[in-house]
PDB file of N, CA and C in Angstrom:
ATOM      1  N   LYS A 894     106.848  79.927  85.147  1.00  0.00           N
ATOM      2  CA  LYS A 894     107.498  80.811  86.111  1.00  0.00           C
ATOM      3  C   LYS A 894     108.601  81.613  85.423  1.00  0.00           C
ATOM      4  N   ASP A 895     109.128  82.593  86.129  1.00  0.00           N
ATOM      5  CA  ASP A 895     110.245  83.379  85.605  1.00  0.00           C
ATOM      6  C   ASP A 895     111.544  82.589  85.740  1.00  0.00           C
ATOM      7  N   ASP A 896     112.685  83.217  85.534  1.00  0.00           N
ATOM      8  CA  ASP A 896     113.982  82.532  85.558  1.00  0.00           C
ATOM      9  C   ASP A 896     114.582  82.428  86.945  1.00  0.00           C
ATOM     10  N   LYS A 897     113.802  82.604  87.974  1.00  0.00           N
ATOM     11  CA  LYS A 897     114.322  82.523  89.344  1.00  0.00           C
ATOM     12  C   LYS A 897     114.325  81.079  89.829  1.00  0.00           C
ATOM     13  N   PHE A 898     115.189  80.822  90.788  1.00  0.00           N
ATOM     14  CA  PHE A 898     115.276  79.491  91.403  1.00  0.00           C
ATOM     15  C   PHE A 898     114.206  79.368  92.488  1.00  0.00           C
ATOM     16  N   TYR A 899     113.427  78.295  92.444  1.00  0.00           N
ATOM     17  CA  TYR A 899     112.399  78.066  93.452  1.00  0.00           C
ATOM     18  C   TYR A 899     112.575  76.748  94.189  1.00  0.00           C
ATOM     19  N   GLY A 900     113.280  75.820  93.599  1.00  0.00           N
ATOM     20  CA  GLY A 900     113.448  74.528  94.240  1.00  0.00           C
ATOM     21  C   GLY A 900     114.023  73.505  93.277  1.00  0.00           C
ATOM     22  N   VAL A 901     113.951  72.260  93.702  1.00  0.00           N
ATOM     23  CA  VAL A 901     114.521  71.157  92.937  1.00  0.00           C
ATOM     24  C   VAL A 901     113.476  70.066  92.796  1.00  0.00           C
ATOM     25  N   LYS A 902     113.392  69.498  91.607  1.00  0.00           N
ATOM     26  CA  LYS A 902     112.535  68.337  91.394  1.00  0.00           C
ATOM     27  C   LYS A 902     113.428  67.115  91.328  1.00  0.00           C
ATOM     28  N   SER A 903     113.058  66.090  92.056  1.00  0.00           N
ATOM     29  CA  SER A 903     113.830  64.856  92.093  1.00  0.00           C
ATOM     30  C   SER A 903     112.938  63.702  91.666  1.00  0.00           C
ATOM     31  N   THR A 904     113.444  62.906  90.735  1.00  0.00           N
ATOM     32  CA  THR A 904     112.711  61.717  90.311  1.00  0.00           C
ATOM     33  C   THR A 904     113.524  60.501  90.713  1.00  0.00           C
ATOM     34  N   GLN A 905     112.940  59.686  91.577  1.00  0.00           N
ATOM     35  CA  GLN A 905     113.620  58.490  92.051  1.00  0.00           C
ATOM     36  C   GLN A 905     112.599  57.370  92.150  1.00  0.00           C
ATOM     37  N   ASN A 906     112.939  56.228  91.596  1.00  0.00           N
ATOM     38  CA  ASN A 906     112.048  55.060  91.604  1.00  0.00           C
ATOM     39  C   ASN A 906     110.672  55.386  91.030  1.00  0.00           C
ATOM     40  N   GLY A 907     110.649  56.228  89.997  1.00  0.00           N
ATOM     41  CA  GLY A 907     109.393  56.568  89.351  1.00  0.00           C
ATOM     42  C   GLY A 907     108.574  57.620  90.071  1.00  0.00           C
ATOM     43  N   GLU A 908     108.994  58.036  91.241  1.00  0.00           N
ATOM     44  CA  GLU A 908     108.279  59.070  91.997  1.00  0.00           C
ATOM     45  C   GLU A 908     108.960  60.410  91.819  1.00  0.00           C
ATOM     46  N   GLN A 909     108.151  61.438  91.653  1.00  0.00           N
ATOM     47  CA  GLN A 909     108.719  62.776  91.544  1.00  0.00           C
ATOM     48  C   GLN A 909     108.375  63.569  92.800  1.00  0.00           C
ATOM     49  N   LYS A 910     109.397  64.182  93.376  1.00  0.00           N
ATOM     50  CA  LYS A 910     109.216  65.021  94.558  1.00  0.00           C
ATOM     51  C   LYS A 910     109.772  66.396  94.249  1.00  0.00           C
ATOM     52  N   GLU A 911     109.168  67.408  94.835  1.00  0.00           N
ATOM     53  CA  GLU A 911     109.657  68.766  94.659  1.00  0.00           C
ATOM     54  C   GLU A 911     110.050  69.332  96.014  1.00  0.00           C
ATOM     55  N   PHE A 912     111.233  69.913  96.054  1.00  0.00           N
ATOM     56  CA  PHE A 912     111.749  70.521  97.275  1.00  0.00           C
ATOM     57  C   PHE A 912     111.923  72.012  97.011  1.00  0.00           C
ATOM     58  N   THR A 913     111.241  72.831  97.780  1.00  0.00           N
ATOM     59  CA  THR A 913     111.406  74.274  97.625  1.00  0.00           C
ATOM     60  C   THR A 913     112.581  74.743  98.467  1.00  0.00           C
ATOM     61  N   ALA A 914     113.227  75.785  97.993  1.00  0.00           N
ATOM     62  CA  ALA A 914     114.392  76.315  98.705  1.00  0.00           C
ATOM     63  C   ALA A 914     114.628  77.754  98.271  1.00  0.00           C
ATOM     64  N   ASP A 915     115.340  78.487  99.105  1.00  0.00           N
ATOM     65  CA  ASP A 915     115.690  79.871  98.781  1.00  0.00           C
ATOM     66  C   ASP A 915     116.997  79.970  98.011  1.00  0.00           C
ATOM     67  N   GLY A 916     117.801  78.914  98.054  1.00  0.00           N
ATOM     68  CA  GLY A 916     119.090  78.944  97.377  1.00  0.00           C
ATOM     69  C   GLY A 916     119.547  77.545  97.037  1.00  0.00           C
ATOM     70  N   LEU A 917     120.596  77.483  96.235  1.00  0.00           N
ATOM     71  CA  LEU A 917     121.109  76.196  95.785  1.00  0.00           C
ATOM     72  C   LEU A 917     122.629  76.240  95.773  1.00  0.00           C
ATOM     73  N   PHE A 918     123.254  75.232  96.330  1.00  0.00           N
ATOM     74  CA  PHE A 918     124.702  75.067  96.275  1.00  0.00           C
ATOM     75  C   PHE A 918     124.977  73.843  95.420  1.00  0.00           C
ATOM     76  N   VAL A 919     125.690  74.018  94.331  1.00  0.00           N
ATOM     77  CA  VAL A 919     125.977  72.920  93.414  1.00  0.00           C
ATOM     78  C   VAL A 919     127.348  72.348  93.756  1.00  0.00           C
ATOM     79  N   PHE A 920     127.392  71.063  94.016  1.00  0.00           N
ATOM     80  CA  PHE A 920     128.644  70.363  94.291  1.00  0.00           C
ATOM     81  C   PHE A 920     128.898  69.406  93.141  1.00  0.00           C
ATOM     82  N   ILE A 921     130.087  69.480  92.577  1.00  0.00           N
ATOM     83  CA  ILE A 921     130.446  68.552  91.510  1.00  0.00           C
ATOM     84  C   ILE A 921     131.718  67.831  91.908  1.00  0.00           C
ATOM     85  N   GLY A 922     131.909  66.670  91.376  1.00  0.00           N
ATOM     86  CA  GLY A 922     133.151  65.943  91.624  1.00  0.00           C
ATOM     87  C   GLY A 922     133.299  65.431  93.038  1.00  0.00           C
ATOM     88  N   LEU A 923     132.207  65.054  93.685  1.00  0.00           N
ATOM     89  CA  LEU A 923     132.300  64.582  95.061  1.00  0.00           C
ATOM     90  C   LEU A 923     132.842  63.166  95.161  1.00  0.00           C
ATOM     91  N   ILE A 924     132.926  62.476  94.048  1.00  0.00           N
ATOM     92  CA  ILE A 924     133.539  61.148  94.046  1.00  0.00           C
ATOM     93  C   ILE A 924     135.003  61.346  93.656  1.00  0.00           C
ATOM     94  N   PRO A 925     135.928  61.029  94.552  1.00  0.00           N
ATOM     95  CA  PRO A 925     137.335  61.314  94.266  1.00  0.00           C
ATOM     96  C   PRO A 925     137.883  60.444  93.134  1.00  0.00           C
ATOM     97  N   ASN A 926     138.726  61.032  92.326  1.00  0.00           N
ATOM     98  CA  ASN A 926     139.376  60.302  91.226  1.00  0.00           C
ATOM     99  C   ASN A 926     140.676  59.697  91.738  1.00  0.00           C
ATOM    100  N   THR A 927     140.554  58.694  92.585  1.00  0.00           N
ATOM    101  CA  THR A 927     141.732  58.069  93.198  1.00  0.00           C
ATOM    102  C   THR A 927     141.889  56.612  92.791  1.00  0.00           C
ATOM    103  N   GLN A 928     141.197  56.201  91.740  1.00  0.00           N
ATOM    104  CA  GLN A 928     141.269  54.808  91.311  1.00  0.00           C
ATOM    105  C   GLN A 928     142.707  54.402  91.008  1.00  0.00           C
ATOM    106  N   PHE A 929     143.512  55.340  90.523  1.00  0.00           N
ATOM    107  CA  PHE A 929     144.900  55.028  90.171  1.00  0.00           C
ATOM    108  C   PHE A 929     145.730  54.651  91.392  1.00  0.00           C
ATOM    109  N   LEU A 930     145.223  54.927  92.590  1.00  0.00           N
ATOM    110  CA  LEU A 930     145.936  54.587  93.826  1.00  0.00           C
ATOM    111  C   LEU A 930     145.507  53.239  94.408  1.00  0.00           C
ATOM    112  N   ALA A 931     144.568  52.576  93.779  1.00  0.00           N
ATOM    113  CA  ALA A 931     144.001  51.339  94.327  1.00  0.00           C
ATOM    114  C   ALA A 931     145.058  50.285  94.627  1.00  0.00           C
ATOM    115  N   ASP A 932     146.068  50.175  93.793  1.00  0.00           N
ATOM    116  CA  ASP A 932     147.107  49.164  93.996  1.00  0.00           C
ATOM    117  C   ASP A 932     148.371  49.737  94.628  1.00  0.00           C
ATOM    118  N   SER A 933     148.266  50.938  95.181  1.00  0.00           N
ATOM    119  CA  SER A 933     149.427  51.575  95.817  1.00  0.00           C
ATOM    120  C   SER A 933     149.363  51.359  97.327  1.00  0.00           C
ATOM    121  N   ASP A 934     150.355  51.870  98.012  1.00  0.00           N
ATOM    122  CA  ASP A 934     150.378  51.791  99.473  1.00  0.00           C
ATOM    123  C   ASP A 934     149.679  52.970 100.130  1.00  0.00           C
ATOM    124  N   VAL A 935     149.215  53.944  99.340  1.00  0.00           N
ATOM    125  CA  VAL A 935     148.540  55.121  99.895  1.00  0.00           C
ATOM    126  C   VAL A 935     147.200  54.689 100.483  1.00  0.00           C
ATOM    127  N   GLU A 936     146.984  55.063 101.749  1.00  0.00           N
ATOM    128  CA  GLU A 936     145.759  54.669 102.450  1.00  0.00           C
ATOM    129  C   GLU A 936     144.574  55.503 101.977  1.00  0.00           C
ATOM    130  N   LEU A 937     143.489  54.808 101.629  1.00  0.00           N
ATOM    131  CA  LEU A 937     142.238  55.450 101.235  1.00  0.00           C
ATOM    132  C   LEU A 937     141.163  55.099 102.246  1.00  0.00           C
ATOM    133  N   ASP A 938     140.205  56.012 102.451  1.00  0.00           N
ATOM    134  CA  ASP A 938     139.084  55.685 103.327  1.00  0.00           C
ATOM    135  C   ASP A 938     138.040  54.898 102.524  1.00  0.00           C
ATOM    136  N   LEU A 939     136.934  54.562 103.143  1.00  0.00           N
ATOM    137  CA  LEU A 939     135.912  53.752 102.469  1.00  0.00           C
ATOM    138  C   LEU A 939     135.305  54.451 101.258  1.00  0.00           C
ATOM    139  N   GLY A 940     135.336  55.782 101.250  1.00  0.00           N
ATOM    140  CA  GLY A 940     134.806  56.540 100.121  1.00  0.00           C
ATOM    141  C   GLY A 940     135.809  56.770  99.011  1.00  0.00           C
ATOM    142  N   GLY A 941     137.039  56.275  99.195  1.00  0.00           N
ATOM    143  CA  GLY A 941     138.074  56.446  98.190  1.00  0.00           C
ATOM    144  C   GLY A 941     138.887  57.714  98.340  1.00  0.00           C
ATOM    145  N   HIS A 942     138.678  58.457  99.438  1.00  0.00           N
ATOM    146  CA  HIS A 942     139.455  59.672  99.698  1.00  0.00           C
ATOM    147  C   HIS A 942     140.797  59.307 100.330  1.00  0.00           C
ATOM    148  N   ILE A 943     141.797  60.135 100.093  1.00  0.00           N
ATOM    149  CA  ILE A 943     143.142  59.887 100.611  1.00  0.00           C
ATOM    150  C   ILE A 943     143.213  60.306 102.078  1.00  0.00           C
ATOM    151  N   VAL A 944     143.684  59.408 102.913  1.00  0.00           N
ATOM    152  CA  VAL A 944     143.816  59.672 104.348  1.00  0.00           C
ATOM    153  C   VAL A 944     145.118  60.438 104.584  1.00  0.00           C
ATOM    154  N   THR A 945     145.020  61.561 105.315  1.00  0.00           N
ATOM    155  CA  THR A 945     146.203  62.364 105.644  1.00  0.00           C
ATOM    156  C   THR A 945     146.210  62.685 107.133  1.00  0.00           C
ATOM    157  N   ASP A 946     147.374  63.163 107.584  1.00  0.00           N
ATOM    158  CA  ASP A 946     147.447  63.693 108.945  1.00  0.00           C
ATOM    159  C   ASP A 946     147.192  65.201 108.888  1.00  0.00           C
ATOM    160  N   GLU A 947     147.380  65.890 110.012  1.00  0.00           N
ATOM    161  CA  GLU A 947     147.096  67.328 110.066  1.00  0.00           C
ATOM    162  C   GLU A 947     148.059  68.162 109.223  1.00  0.00           C
ATOM    163  N   HIS A 948     149.156  67.553 108.772  1.00  0.00           N
ATOM    164  CA  HIS A 948     150.117  68.240 107.908  1.00  0.00           C
ATOM    165  C   HIS A 948     149.946  67.837 106.444  1.00  0.00           C
ATOM    166  N   LEU A 949     148.838  67.167 106.143  1.00  0.00           N
ATOM    167  CA  LEU A 949     148.481  66.723 104.799  1.00  0.00           C
ATOM    168  C   LEU A 949     149.403  65.643 104.252  1.00  0.00           C
ATOM    169  N   ARG A 950     150.119  64.963 105.160  1.00  0.00           N
ATOM    170  CA  ARG A 950     150.978  63.843 104.774  1.00  0.00           C
ATOM    171  C   ARG A 950     150.141  62.575 104.736  1.00  0.00           C
ATOM    172  N   THR A 951     150.418  61.725 103.765  1.00  0.00           N
ATOM    173  CA  THR A 951     149.778  60.411 103.728  1.00  0.00           C
ATOM    174  C   THR A 951     150.642  59.436 104.519  1.00  0.00           C
ATOM    175  N   ASN A 952     150.251  58.188 104.510  1.00  0.00           N
ATOM    176  CA  ASN A 952     151.040  57.155 105.187  1.00  0.00           C
ATOM    177  C   ASN A 952     152.304  56.787 104.408  1.00  0.00           C
ATOM    178  N   VAL A 953     152.443  57.299 103.192  1.00  0.00           N
ATOM    179  CA  VAL A 953     153.626  57.039 102.366  1.00  0.00           C
ATOM    180  C   VAL A 953     154.528  58.275 102.420  1.00  0.00           C
ATOM    181  N   PRO A 954     155.749  58.139 102.923  1.00  0.00           N
ATOM    182  CA  PRO A 954     156.650  59.294 103.017  1.00  0.00           C
ATOM    183  C   PRO A 954     156.827  59.996 101.667  1.00  0.00           C
ATOM    184  N   GLY A 955     156.685  61.323 101.687  1.00  0.00           N
ATOM    185  CA  GLY A 955     156.851  62.109 100.471  1.00  0.00           C
ATOM    186  C   GLY A 955     155.602  62.258  99.634  1.00  0.00           C
ATOM    187  N   VAL A 956     154.500  61.649 100.061  1.00  0.00           N
ATOM    188  CA  VAL A 956     153.237  61.770  99.328  1.00  0.00           C
ATOM    189  C   VAL A 956     152.273  62.584 100.182  1.00  0.00           C
ATOM    190  N   PHE A 957     151.765  63.673  99.603  1.00  0.00           N
ATOM    191  CA  PHE A 957     150.864  64.583 100.292  1.00  0.00           C
ATOM    192  C   PHE A 957     149.558  64.670  99.510  1.00  0.00           C
ATOM    193  N   ALA A 958     148.484  65.076 100.167  1.00  0.00           N
ATOM    194  CA  ALA A 958     147.199  65.245  99.484  1.00  0.00           C
ATOM    195  C   ALA A 958     146.480  66.452 100.064  1.00  0.00           C
ATOM    196  N   SER A 959     145.748  67.152  99.210  1.00  0.00           N
ATOM    197  CA  SER A 959     144.975  68.302  99.669  1.00  0.00           C
ATOM    198  C   SER A 959     143.723  68.449  98.817  1.00  0.00           C
ATOM    199  N   GLY A 960     142.791  69.234  99.304  1.00  0.00           N
ATOM    200  CA  GLY A 960     141.566  69.510  98.561  1.00  0.00           C
ATOM    201  C   GLY A 960     140.535  68.408  98.693  1.00  0.00           C
ATOM    202  N   ASP A 961     139.621  68.376  97.740  1.00  0.00           N
ATOM    203  CA  ASP A 961     138.470  67.480  97.816  1.00  0.00           C
ATOM    204  C   ASP A 961     138.824  66.005  97.798  1.00  0.00           C
ATOM    205  N   VAL A 962     140.020  65.661  97.351  1.00  0.00           N
ATOM    206  CA  VAL A 962     140.442  64.261  97.290  1.00  0.00           C
ATOM    207  C   VAL A 962     140.829  63.732  98.670  1.00  0.00           C
ATOM    208  N   ARG A 963     141.011  64.647  99.631  1.00  0.00           N
ATOM    209  CA  ARG A 963     141.489  64.286 100.967  1.00  0.00           C
ATOM    210  C   ARG A 963     140.325  63.898 101.873  1.00  0.00           C
ATOM    211  N   SER A 964     140.515  62.840 102.635  1.00  0.00           N
ATOM    212  CA  SER A 964     139.514  62.409 103.606  1.00  0.00           C
ATOM    213  C   SER A 964     139.310  63.517 104.636  1.00  0.00           C
ATOM    214  N   GLY A 965     138.072  63.874 104.890  1.00  0.00           N
ATOM    215  CA  GLY A 965     137.761  64.925 105.854  1.00  0.00           C
ATOM    216  C   GLY A 965     137.714  66.315 105.259  1.00  0.00           C
ATOM    217  N   ALA A 966     137.887  66.439 103.948  1.00  0.00           N
ATOM    218  CA  ALA A 966     137.858  67.746 103.294  1.00  0.00           C
ATOM    219  C   ALA A 966     136.464  68.356 103.393  1.00  0.00           C
ATOM    220  N   THR A 967     136.414  69.682 103.396  1.00  0.00           N
ATOM    221  CA  THR A 967     135.131  70.384 103.501  1.00  0.00           C
ATOM    222  C   THR A 967     134.409  70.504 102.168  1.00  0.00           C
ATOM    223  N   MET A 968     135.079  70.143 101.086  1.00  0.00           N
ATOM    224  CA  MET A 968     134.508  70.213  99.737  1.00  0.00           C
ATOM    225  C   MET A 968     134.122  71.649  99.364  1.00  0.00           C
ATOM    226  N   GLN A 969     134.953  72.597  99.757  1.00  0.00           N
ATOM    227  CA  GLN A 969     134.757  74.006  99.433  1.00  0.00           C
ATOM    228  C   GLN A 969     135.988  74.517  98.690  1.00  0.00           C
ATOM    229  N   ILE A 970     135.781  75.360  97.697  1.00  0.00           N
ATOM    230  CA  ILE A 970     136.892  75.860  96.882  1.00  0.00           C
ATOM    231  C   ILE A 970     137.931  76.568  97.738  1.00  0.00           C
ATOM    232  N   ALA A 971     137.479  77.447  98.621  1.00  0.00           N
ATOM    233  CA  ALA A 971     138.419  78.215  99.447  1.00  0.00           C
ATOM    234  C   ALA A 971     139.292  77.296 100.294  1.00  0.00           C
ATOM    235  N   SER A 972     138.693  76.263 100.854  1.00  0.00           N
ATOM    236  CA  SER A 972     139.462  75.310 101.664  1.00  0.00           C
ATOM    237  C   SER A 972     140.461  74.548 100.807  1.00  0.00           C
ATOM    238  N   ALA A 973     140.041  74.139  99.625  1.00  0.00           N
ATOM    239  CA  ALA A 973     140.936  73.395  98.734  1.00  0.00           C
ATOM    240  C   ALA A 973     142.132  74.249  98.326  1.00  0.00           C
ATOM    241  N   VAL A 974     141.887  75.517  98.036  1.00  0.00           N
ATOM    242  CA  VAL A 974     142.978  76.421  97.667  1.00  0.00           C
ATOM    243  C   VAL A 974     143.936  76.591  98.840  1.00  0.00           C
ATOM    244  N   GLY A 975     143.380  76.809 100.032  1.00  0.00           N
ATOM    245  CA  GLY A 975     144.220  76.952 101.222  1.00  0.00           C
ATOM    246  C   GLY A 975     145.027  75.704 101.509  1.00  0.00           C
ATOM    247  N   GLU A 976     144.389  74.547 101.383  1.00  0.00           N
ATOM    248  CA  GLU A 976     145.103  73.287 101.615  1.00  0.00           C
ATOM    249  C   GLU A 976     146.203  73.081 100.581  1.00  0.00           C
ATOM    250  N   GLY A 977     145.968  73.512  99.355  1.00  0.00           N
ATOM    251  CA  GLY A 977     147.002  73.404  98.329  1.00  0.00           C
ATOM    252  C   GLY A 977     148.243  74.198  98.709  1.00  0.00           C
ATOM    253  N   ALA A 978     148.025  75.395  99.257  1.00  0.00           N
ATOM    254  CA  ALA A 978     149.156  76.221  99.706  1.00  0.00           C
ATOM    255  C   ALA A 978     149.873  75.565 100.877  1.00  0.00           C
ATOM    256  N   VAL A 979     149.107  75.029 101.826  1.00  0.00           N
ATOM    257  CA  VAL A 979     149.705  74.344 102.976  1.00  0.00           C
ATOM    258  C   VAL A 979     150.490  73.125 102.511  1.00  0.00           C
ATOM    259  N   ALA A 980     149.925  72.357 101.594  1.00  0.00           N
ATOM    260  CA  ALA A 980     150.619  71.168 101.084  1.00  0.00           C
ATOM    261  C   ALA A 980     151.926  71.559 100.406  1.00  0.00           C
ATOM    262  N   ALA A 981     151.917  72.644  99.638  1.00  0.00           N
ATOM    263  CA  ALA A 981     153.148  73.094  98.976  1.00  0.00           C
ATOM    264  C   ALA A 981     154.223  73.428 100.001  1.00  0.00           C
ATOM    265  N   LEU A 982     153.841  74.096 101.086  1.00  0.00           N
ATOM    266  CA  LEU A 982     154.806  74.419 102.145  1.00  0.00           C
ATOM    267  C   LEU A 982     155.310  73.156 102.835  1.00  0.00           C
ATOM    268  N   GLN A 983     154.428  72.200 103.058  1.00  0.00           N
ATOM    269  CA  GLN A 983     154.820  70.940 103.691  1.00  0.00           C
ATOM    270  C   GLN A 983     155.773  70.155 102.791  1.00  0.00           C
ATOM    271  N   ILE A 984     155.515  70.174 101.498  1.00  0.00           N
ATOM    272  CA  ILE A 984     156.397  69.488 100.545  1.00  0.00           C
ATOM    273  C   ILE A 984     157.773  70.140 100.546  1.00  0.00           C
ATOM    274  N   ARG A 985     157.804  71.474 100.543  1.00  0.00           N
ATOM    275  CA  ARG A 985     159.089  72.183 100.592  1.00  0.00           C
ATOM    276  C   ARG A 985     159.862  71.801 101.847  1.00  0.00           C
ATOM    277  N   GLU A 986     159.172  71.783 102.982  1.00  0.00           N
ATOM    278  CA  GLU A 986     159.823  71.407 104.246  1.00  0.00           C
ATOM    279  C   GLU A 986     160.345  69.976 104.184  1.00  0.00           C
ATOM    280  N   TYR A 987     159.553  69.076 103.628  1.00  0.00           N
ATOM    281  CA  TYR A 987     159.951  67.674 103.499  1.00  0.00           C
ATOM    282  C   TYR A 987     161.212  67.554 102.641  1.00  0.00           C
ATOM    283  N   LEU A 988     161.227  68.244 101.512  1.00  0.00           N
ATOM    284  CA  LEU A 988     162.380  68.168 100.608  1.00  0.00           C
ATOM    285  C   LEU A 988     163.628  68.795 101.224  1.00  0.00           C
ATOM    286  N   GLN A 989     163.452  69.885 101.957  1.00  0.00           N
ATOM    287  CA  GLN A 989     164.595  70.505 102.631  1.00  0.00           C
ATOM    288  C   GLN A 989     165.183  69.568 103.681  1.00  0.00           C
ATOM    289  N   GLU A 990     164.319  68.888 104.417  1.00  0.00           N
ATOM    290  CA  GLU A 990     164.799  67.942 105.425  1.00  0.00           C
ATOM    291  C   GLU A 990     165.520  66.772 104.768  1.00  0.00           C
ATOM    292  N   LYS A 991     164.983  66.267 103.663  1.00  0.00           N
ATOM    293  CA  LYS A 991     165.646  65.170 102.947  1.00  0.00           C
ATOM    294  C   LYS A 991     167.025  65.612 102.456  1.00  0.00           C
ATOM    295  N   ALA A 992     167.142  66.852 101.999  1.00  0.00           N
ATOM    296  CA  ALA A 992     168.430  67.368 101.518  1.00  0.00           C
ATOM    297  C   ALA A 992     169.425  67.477 102.665  1.00  0.00           C
ATOM    298  N   ARG A 993     168.965  67.868 103.850  1.00  0.00           N
ATOM    299  CA  ARG A 993     169.853  67.965 105.017  1.00  0.00           C
ATOM    300  C   ARG A 993     170.359  66.593 105.438  1.00  0.00           C
ATOM    301  N   GLU A 994     169.531  65.560 105.255  1.00  0.00           N
ATOM    302  CA  GLU A 994     169.912  64.197 105.636  1.00  0.00           C
ATOM    303  C   GLU A 994     170.998  63.637 104.725  1.00  0.00           C
ATOM    304  N   GLU A 995     171.111  64.156 103.523  1.00  0.00           N
ATOM    305  CA  GLU A 995     172.089  63.616 102.556  1.00  0.00           C
ATOM    306  C   GLU A 995     173.450  64.170 102.753  1.00  0.00           C
TER     307      GLU A 995
END
């Protein structure tokens, strides 16, 4: 065939299957790199993603998470970039409030 995409071949348990498709979306890094949090107080879901509230705060004060590492993330670049900006604003707000308390 030519260099066009026609589908995907999958080999599992010795069987090969072919799936035809008009397009392909490649996802990489779907397993979060959160092993370093295993012994921390930061709450992780069953898949190892960091649990946050709607403001991207974790259960540990001052710890925020955004992007693909966050539980419930859409696993899309645009969303991760947007969440990063939101997290930065939330962190700034958190630090300003801590400064007012002192």
